[in-house]
Coordinates of C-alpha atoms in Angstrom, one line a residue:
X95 CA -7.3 -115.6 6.8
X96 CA -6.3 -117.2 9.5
X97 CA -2.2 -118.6 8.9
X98 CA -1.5 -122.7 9.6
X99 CA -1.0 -123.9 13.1
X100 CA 2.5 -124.6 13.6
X101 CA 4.1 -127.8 14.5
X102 CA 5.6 -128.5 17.8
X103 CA 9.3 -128.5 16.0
X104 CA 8.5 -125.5 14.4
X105 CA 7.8 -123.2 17.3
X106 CA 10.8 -125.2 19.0
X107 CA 12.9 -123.6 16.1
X108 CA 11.0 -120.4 16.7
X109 CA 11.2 -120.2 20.1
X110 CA 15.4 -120.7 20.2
X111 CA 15.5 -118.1 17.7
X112 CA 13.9 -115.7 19.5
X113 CA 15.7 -116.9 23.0
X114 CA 18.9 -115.7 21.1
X115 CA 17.4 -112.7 19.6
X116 CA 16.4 -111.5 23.3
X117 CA 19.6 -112.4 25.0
X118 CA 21.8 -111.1 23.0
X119 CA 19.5 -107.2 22.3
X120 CA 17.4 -106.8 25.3
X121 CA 18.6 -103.9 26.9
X122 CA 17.5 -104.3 31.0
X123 CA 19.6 -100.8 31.9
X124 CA 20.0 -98.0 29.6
X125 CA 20.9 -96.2 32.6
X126 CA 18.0 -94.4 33.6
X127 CA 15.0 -95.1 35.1
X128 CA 12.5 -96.8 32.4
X129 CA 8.8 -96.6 32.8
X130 CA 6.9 -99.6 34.7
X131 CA 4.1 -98.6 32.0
X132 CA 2.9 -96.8 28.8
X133 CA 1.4 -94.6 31.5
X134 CA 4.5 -93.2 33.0
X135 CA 6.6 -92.1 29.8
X136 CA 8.2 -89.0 31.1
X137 CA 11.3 -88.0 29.6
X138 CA 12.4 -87.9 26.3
X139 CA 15.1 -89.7 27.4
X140 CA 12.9 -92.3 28.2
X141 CA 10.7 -92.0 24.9
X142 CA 13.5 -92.1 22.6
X143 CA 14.8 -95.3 24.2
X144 CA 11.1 -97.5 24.0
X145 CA 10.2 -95.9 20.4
X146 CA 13.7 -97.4 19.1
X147 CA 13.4 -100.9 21.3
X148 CA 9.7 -101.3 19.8
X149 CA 10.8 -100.4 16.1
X150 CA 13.8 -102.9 16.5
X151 CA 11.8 -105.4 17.7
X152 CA 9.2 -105.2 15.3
X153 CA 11.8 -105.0 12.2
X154 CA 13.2 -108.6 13.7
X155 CA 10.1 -110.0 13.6
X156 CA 8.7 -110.0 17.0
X157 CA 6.3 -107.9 17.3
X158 CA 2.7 -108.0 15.0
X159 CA 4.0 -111.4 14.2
X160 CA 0.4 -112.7 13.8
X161 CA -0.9 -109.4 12.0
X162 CA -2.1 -109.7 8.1
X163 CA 1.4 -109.4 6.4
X164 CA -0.3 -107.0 3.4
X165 CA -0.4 -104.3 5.9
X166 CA 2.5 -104.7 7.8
X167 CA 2.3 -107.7 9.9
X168 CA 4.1 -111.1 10.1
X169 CA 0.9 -113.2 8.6
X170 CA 2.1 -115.8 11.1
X171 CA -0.2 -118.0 13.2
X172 CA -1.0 -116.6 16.7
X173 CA 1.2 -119.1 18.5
X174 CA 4.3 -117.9 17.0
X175 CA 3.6 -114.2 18.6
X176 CA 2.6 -116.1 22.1
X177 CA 6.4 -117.8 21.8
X178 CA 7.8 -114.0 21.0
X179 CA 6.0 -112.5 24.0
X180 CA 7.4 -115.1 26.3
X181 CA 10.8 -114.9 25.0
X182 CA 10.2 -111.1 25.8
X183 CA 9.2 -111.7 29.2
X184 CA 11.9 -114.0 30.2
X185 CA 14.6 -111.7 29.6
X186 CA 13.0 -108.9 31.6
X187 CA 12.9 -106.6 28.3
X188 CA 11.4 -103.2 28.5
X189 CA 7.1 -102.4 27.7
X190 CA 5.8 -101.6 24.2
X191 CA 5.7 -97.9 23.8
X192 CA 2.7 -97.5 21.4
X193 CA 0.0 -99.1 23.7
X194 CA -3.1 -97.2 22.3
X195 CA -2.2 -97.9 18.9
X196 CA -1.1 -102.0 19.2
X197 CA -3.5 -102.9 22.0
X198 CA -6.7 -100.7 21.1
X199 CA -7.0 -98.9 17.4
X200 CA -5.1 -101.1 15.4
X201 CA -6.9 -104.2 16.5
X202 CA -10.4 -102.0 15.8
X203 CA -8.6 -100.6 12.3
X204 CA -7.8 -104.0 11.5
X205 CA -11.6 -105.8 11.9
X206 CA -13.4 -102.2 10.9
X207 CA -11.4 -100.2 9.1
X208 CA -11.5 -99.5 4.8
X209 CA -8.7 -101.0 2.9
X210 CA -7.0 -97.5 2.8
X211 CA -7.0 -96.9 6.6
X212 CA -5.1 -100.1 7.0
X213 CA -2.7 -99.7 4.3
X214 CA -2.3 -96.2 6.2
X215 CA -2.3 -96.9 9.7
X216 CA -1.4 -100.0 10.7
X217 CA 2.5 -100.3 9.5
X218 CA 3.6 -97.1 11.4
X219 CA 1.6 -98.0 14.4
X220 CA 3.9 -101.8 14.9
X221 CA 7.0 -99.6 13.9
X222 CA 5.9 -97.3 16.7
X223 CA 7.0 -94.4 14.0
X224 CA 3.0 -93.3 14.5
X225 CA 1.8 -93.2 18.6
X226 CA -1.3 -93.2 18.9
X227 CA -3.4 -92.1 21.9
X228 CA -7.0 -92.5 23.4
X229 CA -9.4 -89.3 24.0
X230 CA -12.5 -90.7 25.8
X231 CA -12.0 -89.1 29.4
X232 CA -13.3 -85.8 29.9
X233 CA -13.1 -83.2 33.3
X234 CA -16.0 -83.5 35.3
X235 CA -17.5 -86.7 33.3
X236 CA -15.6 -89.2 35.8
X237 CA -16.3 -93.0 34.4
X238 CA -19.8 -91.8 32.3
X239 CA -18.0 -92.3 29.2
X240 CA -21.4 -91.8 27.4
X241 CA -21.6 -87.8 28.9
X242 CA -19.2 -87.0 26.7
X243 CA -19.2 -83.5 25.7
X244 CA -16.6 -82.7 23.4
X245 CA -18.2 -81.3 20.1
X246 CA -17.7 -81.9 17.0
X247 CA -19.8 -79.4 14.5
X248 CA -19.5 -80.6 11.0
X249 CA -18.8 -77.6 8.5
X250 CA -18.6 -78.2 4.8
X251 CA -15.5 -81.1 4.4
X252 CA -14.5 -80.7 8.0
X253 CA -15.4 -81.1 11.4
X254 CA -14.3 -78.5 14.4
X255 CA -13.8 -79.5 17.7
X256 CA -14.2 -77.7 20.6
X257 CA -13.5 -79.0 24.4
X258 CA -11.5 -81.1 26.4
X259 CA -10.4 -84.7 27.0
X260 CA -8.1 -85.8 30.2
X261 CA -5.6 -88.4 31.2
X262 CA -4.3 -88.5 27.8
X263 CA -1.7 -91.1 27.8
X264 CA 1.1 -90.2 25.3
X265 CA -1.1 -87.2 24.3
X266 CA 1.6 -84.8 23.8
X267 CA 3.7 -86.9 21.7
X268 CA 0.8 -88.7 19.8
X269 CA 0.1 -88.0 16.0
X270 CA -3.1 -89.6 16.6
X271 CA -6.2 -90.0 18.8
X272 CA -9.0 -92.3 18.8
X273 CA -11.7 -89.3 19.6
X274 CA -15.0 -89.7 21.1
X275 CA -17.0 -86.8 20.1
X276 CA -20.6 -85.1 20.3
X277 CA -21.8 -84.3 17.2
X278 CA -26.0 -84.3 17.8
X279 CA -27.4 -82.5 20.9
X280 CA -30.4 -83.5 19.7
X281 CA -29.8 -87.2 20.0
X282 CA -33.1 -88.8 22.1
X283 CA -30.2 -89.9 24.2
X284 CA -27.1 -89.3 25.3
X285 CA -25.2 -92.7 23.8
X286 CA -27.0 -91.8 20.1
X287 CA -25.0 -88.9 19.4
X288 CA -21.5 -89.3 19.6
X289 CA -19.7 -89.8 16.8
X290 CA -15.7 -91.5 16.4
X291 CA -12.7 -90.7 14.8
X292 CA -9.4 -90.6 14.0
X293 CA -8.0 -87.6 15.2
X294 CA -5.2 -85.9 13.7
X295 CA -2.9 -84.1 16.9
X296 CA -0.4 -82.1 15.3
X297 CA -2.7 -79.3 13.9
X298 CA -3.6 -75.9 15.0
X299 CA -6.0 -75.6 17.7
X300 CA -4.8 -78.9 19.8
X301 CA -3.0 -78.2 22.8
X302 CA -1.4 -80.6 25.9
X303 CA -0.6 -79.7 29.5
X304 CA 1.1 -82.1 31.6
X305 CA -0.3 -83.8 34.8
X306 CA 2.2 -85.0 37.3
X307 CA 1.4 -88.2 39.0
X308 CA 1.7 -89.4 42.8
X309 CA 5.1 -91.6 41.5
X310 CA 6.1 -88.1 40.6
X311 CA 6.2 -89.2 37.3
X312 CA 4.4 -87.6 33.9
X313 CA 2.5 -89.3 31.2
X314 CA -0.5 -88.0 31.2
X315 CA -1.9 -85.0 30.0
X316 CA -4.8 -82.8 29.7
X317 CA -5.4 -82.2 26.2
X318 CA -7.7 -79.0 24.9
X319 CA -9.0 -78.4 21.6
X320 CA -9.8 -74.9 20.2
X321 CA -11.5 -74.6 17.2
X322 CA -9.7 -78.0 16.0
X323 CA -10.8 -78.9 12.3
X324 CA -10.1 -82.0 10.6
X325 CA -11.1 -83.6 7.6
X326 CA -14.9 -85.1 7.4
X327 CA -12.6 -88.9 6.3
X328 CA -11.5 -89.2 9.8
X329 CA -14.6 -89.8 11.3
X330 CA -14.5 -93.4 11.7
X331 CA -17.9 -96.3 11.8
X332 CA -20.4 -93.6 10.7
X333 CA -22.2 -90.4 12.7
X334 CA -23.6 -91.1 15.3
X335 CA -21.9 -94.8 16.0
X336 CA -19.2 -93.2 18.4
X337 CA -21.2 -95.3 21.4
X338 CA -21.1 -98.7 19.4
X339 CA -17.7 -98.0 18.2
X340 CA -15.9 -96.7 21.2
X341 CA -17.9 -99.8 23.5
X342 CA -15.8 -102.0 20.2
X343 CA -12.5 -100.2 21.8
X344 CA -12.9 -101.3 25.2
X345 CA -13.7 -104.6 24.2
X346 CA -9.6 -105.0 23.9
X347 CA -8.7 -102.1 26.3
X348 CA -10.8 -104.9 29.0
X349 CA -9.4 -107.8 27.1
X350 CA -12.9 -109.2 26.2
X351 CA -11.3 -109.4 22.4
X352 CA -7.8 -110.0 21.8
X353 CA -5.8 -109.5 18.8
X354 CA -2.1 -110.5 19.9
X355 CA -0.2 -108.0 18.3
X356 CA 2.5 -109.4 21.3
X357 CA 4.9 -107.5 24.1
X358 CA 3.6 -106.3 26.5
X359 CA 2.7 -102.5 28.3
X360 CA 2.5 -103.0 31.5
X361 CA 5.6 -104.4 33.7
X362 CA 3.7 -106.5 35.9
X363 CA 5.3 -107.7 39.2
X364 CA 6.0 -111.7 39.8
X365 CA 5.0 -113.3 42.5
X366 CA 8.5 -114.8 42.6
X367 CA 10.3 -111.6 42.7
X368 CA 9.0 -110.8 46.0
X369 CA 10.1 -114.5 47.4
X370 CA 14.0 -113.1 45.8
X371 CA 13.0 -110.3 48.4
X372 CA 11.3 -112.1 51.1
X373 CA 14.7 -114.5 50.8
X374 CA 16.8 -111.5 51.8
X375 CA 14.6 -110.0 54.8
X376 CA 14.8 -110.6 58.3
X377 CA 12.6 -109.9 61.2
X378 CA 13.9 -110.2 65.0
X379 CA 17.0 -111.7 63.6
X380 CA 15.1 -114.3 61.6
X381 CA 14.3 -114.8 57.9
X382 CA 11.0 -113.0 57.0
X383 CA 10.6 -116.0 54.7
X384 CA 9.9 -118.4 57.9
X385 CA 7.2 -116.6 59.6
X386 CA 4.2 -118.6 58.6
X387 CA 1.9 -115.8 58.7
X388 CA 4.0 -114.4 55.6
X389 CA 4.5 -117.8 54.2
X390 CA 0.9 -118.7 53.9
X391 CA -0.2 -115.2 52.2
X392 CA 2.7 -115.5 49.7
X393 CA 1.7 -119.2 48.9
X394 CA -1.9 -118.1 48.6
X395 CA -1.0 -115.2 45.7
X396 CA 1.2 -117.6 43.8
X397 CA -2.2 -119.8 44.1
X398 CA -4.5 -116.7 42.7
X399 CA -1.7 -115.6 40.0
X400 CA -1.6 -119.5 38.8
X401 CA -5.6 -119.3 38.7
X402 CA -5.7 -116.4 36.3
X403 CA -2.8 -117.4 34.0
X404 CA -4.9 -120.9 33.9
X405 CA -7.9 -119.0 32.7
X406 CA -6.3 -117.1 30.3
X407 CA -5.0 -120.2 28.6
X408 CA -8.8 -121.6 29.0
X409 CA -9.7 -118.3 27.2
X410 CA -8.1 -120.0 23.7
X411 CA -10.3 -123.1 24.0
X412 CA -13.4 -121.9 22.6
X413 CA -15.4 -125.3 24.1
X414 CA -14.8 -123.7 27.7
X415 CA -16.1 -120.5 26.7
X416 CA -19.5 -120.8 25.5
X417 CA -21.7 -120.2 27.6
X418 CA -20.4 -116.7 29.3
X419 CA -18.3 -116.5 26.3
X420 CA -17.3 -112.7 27.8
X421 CA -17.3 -113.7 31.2
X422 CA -13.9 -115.0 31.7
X423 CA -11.9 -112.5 30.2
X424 CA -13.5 -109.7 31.7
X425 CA -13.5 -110.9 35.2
X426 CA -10.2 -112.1 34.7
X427 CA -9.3 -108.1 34.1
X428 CA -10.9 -107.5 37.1
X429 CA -9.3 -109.5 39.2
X430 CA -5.6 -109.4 38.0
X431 CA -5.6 -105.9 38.7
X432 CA -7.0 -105.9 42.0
X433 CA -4.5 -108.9 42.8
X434 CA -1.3 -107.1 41.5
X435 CA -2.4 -104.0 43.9
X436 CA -3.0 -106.2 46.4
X437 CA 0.7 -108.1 45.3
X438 CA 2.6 -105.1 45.5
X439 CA 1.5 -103.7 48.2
X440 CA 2.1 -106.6 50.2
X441 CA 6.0 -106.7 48.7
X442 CA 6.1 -103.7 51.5
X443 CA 5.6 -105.6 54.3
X444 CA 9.3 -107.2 54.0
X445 CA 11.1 -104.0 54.6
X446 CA 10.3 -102.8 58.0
X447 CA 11.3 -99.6 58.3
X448 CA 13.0 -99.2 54.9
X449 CA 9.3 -99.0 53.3
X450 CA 8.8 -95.3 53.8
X451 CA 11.7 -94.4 51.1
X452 CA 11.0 -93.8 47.9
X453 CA 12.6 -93.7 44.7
X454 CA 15.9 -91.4 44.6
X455 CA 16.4 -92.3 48.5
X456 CA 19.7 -94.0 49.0
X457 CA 17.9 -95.7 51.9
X458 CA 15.3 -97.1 49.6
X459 CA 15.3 -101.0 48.9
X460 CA 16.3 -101.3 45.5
X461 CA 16.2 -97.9 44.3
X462 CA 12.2 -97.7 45.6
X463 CA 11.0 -100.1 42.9
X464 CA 8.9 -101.6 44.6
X465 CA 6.9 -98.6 46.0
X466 CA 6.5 -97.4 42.4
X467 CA 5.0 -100.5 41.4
X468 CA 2.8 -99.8 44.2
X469 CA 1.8 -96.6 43.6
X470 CA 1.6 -97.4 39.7
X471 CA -1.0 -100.8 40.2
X472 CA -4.0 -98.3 41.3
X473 CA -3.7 -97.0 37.2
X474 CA -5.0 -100.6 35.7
X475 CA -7.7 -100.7 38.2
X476 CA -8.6 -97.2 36.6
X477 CA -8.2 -97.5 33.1
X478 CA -10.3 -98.8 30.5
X479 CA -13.3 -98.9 33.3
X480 CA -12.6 -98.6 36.8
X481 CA -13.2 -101.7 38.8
X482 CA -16.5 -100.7 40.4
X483 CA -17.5 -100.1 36.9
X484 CA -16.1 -104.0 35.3
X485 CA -18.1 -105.5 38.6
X486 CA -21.7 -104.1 37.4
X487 CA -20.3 -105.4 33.8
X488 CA -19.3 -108.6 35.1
X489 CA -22.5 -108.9 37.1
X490 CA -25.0 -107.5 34.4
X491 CA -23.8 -108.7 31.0
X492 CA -21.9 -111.6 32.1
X493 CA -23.6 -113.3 35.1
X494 CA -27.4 -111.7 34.1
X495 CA -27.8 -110.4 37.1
X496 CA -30.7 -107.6 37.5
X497 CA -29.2 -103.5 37.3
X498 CA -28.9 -102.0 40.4
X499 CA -30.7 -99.2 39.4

């Protein structure tokens, strides 16, 4: 059930409470390097630090603020979560750690799930005591998620898994995975027999190995099961529903559904932070702010990023959304992406020489963030459907626009 809309003086109260709850924990340098993402988690180090920021922020009420409050949530309405977030925002704090679980399965737990899966699930996930990550991916299978050919053979009470899924985010310190498996060769096609679960990963027979990125970073990893067996309850919608439940996933992976659990997972660059930048750049002895070349494209981002913050706020007015009512939010992941690779690769341009040192370079402008944020935007345009893939989406199921083949 959906919890009372709040009054303007009670999110005023809310929001100064969680100004001062912000100000006075956020933690903007722990003295190392955090991650710009979930994606780039590489140390433990690193790990240790965003497990205990997203357990402490949770315990204070600020994160699953909007959840069901039986299993482990706030039961507060939506708005007070959207106050949280920005508070979060504001004072630069670090990502949410347990992406897969907050953003993707709980969300799909929560609207799917059996009583006992959310009494068992969903609390650890907010704490972050449980991370969870996402097997789809497989070697060779590039974005035909529905080639998947993992297999799951079902023997007696269990399943056994045999195969290989790839950039595993969190893999190796995940205790679970949401698993998209084949369990009917048979099928008359290849989308009718895959089947879902929730996968156990620390049992015999799973094993990680660790990819390093182009940032030079870790994250990911290739993870390879061996004769894997779990339990027959973990498979999750039904065998055989693995395509219907796994295109459910993606619906909030591609932000098509949203269930605000709040934070955020992805530090994305500000328009303004490159004007801070452009501010303290010069060019033949002049501010790189006044060249009007630079002046018009920066104007013309903070034009496109106001455009898609608009449309998100459209996205909660459910008159403006019915006639493409998944139009807007998945072209607006489309686009955001592409603009923020576009963003930081334009927050180059200001450093003349200076951009060809990275991170660990004591020539490097401000320690090479802004390369990494770079190099790091190309991973949203990948993830949860690459951006060739949401344009035939967008095209197809949004616009109704005939396949292309």
């Amino acid at each position: 059930m959906m919890a009372d809309k709040p009054s303007a003086a009670e999110l005023k109260d809310y929001a100064e409470q969680a100004d001062a709850w912000f100000k006075e924990n956020t933690v903007r340098d722990p003295g190392f390097m955090l991650p710009l993402t979930f994606m780039e988690v590489s140390t433990d180090q690193q790990f240790d630090f965003l497990q205990e920021w997203q357990r402490k922020v949770y315990e204070a009420g600020y994160l699953g603020a909007s959840w069901p409050k039986e299993y482990g949530g706030g039961g507060l309405h939506s708005d007070f979560q959207r106050v949280a977030t920005r508070a979060m925002k504001n004072y630069d704090a670090p990502i949410m750690l347990n992406a897969i679980g907050n953003g993707w399965a709980g969300p799909l737990i929560l609207d799917l799930g059996s009583e006992e899966q959310k009494q068992k699930y969903i609390k650890p996930m907010l704490s972050a005591e449980d991370i969870w990550c996402q097997g789809f991916s497989e070697p060779e299978n590039g974005s035909d998620l529905g080639n998947a050919q993992l297999k799951a053979v079902k023997e007696g009470d269990e399943y056994v898994l045999n195969g290989s899924k790839i950039w595993t985010s969190l893999g190796d310190r995940a205790k679970y995975m949401i698993l998209l498996a084949r369990t009917d060769f048979d099928a008359p096609n290849k989308y009718a027999g895959l089947s879902f679960f929730l996968n156990p990963m620390k049992i015999d027979g799973i094993t990680t190995s660790r990819i390093k990125k182009l940032t030079g970073e870790y994250g990911f990893v290739q993870t390879f099961f061996t004769d894997a067996r779990i339990s027959a309850d973990c498979l999750f919608g039904g065998e055989g529903n693995g395509w219907s439940m796994a295109m459910k996933t993606l619906e909030y992976e591609r932000g098509a559904k949203v269930k605000p659990v709040g934070g955020f997972f992805v530090k994305e660059l500000d328009v303004m932070e490159i004007v801070e930048l452009a501010k303290n750049s010069v060019r033949n002895g002049k501010p790189l702010l006044d060249d009007p070349v630079m002046r018009d494209k920066m104007t013309q981002y903070m034009i496109d990023i106001q455009a898609l913050n608009l449309n998100n706020t459209r996205r909660r007015m459910p008159q403006l959304m019915q006639d493409k009512p998944m139009g807007l939010p998945l072209m607006n992941k489309l686009a955001r992406t592409e603009l923020i690779r576009e963003l930081t690769e334009f927050s180059l341009a200001f450093q003349g020489t200076k951009a060809g040192y990275y991170v660990g370079d004591e020539n490097a402008v401000d320690d090479g963030y802004w390369h990494r944020s770079y190099l790091n935007s190309f991973s949203a345009t990948i993830g949860g459907g690459t951006s060739e893939i949401q344009r035939n989406i967008v095209a197809e199921h949004a616009l109704g626009l005939p396949k292309t083949r």
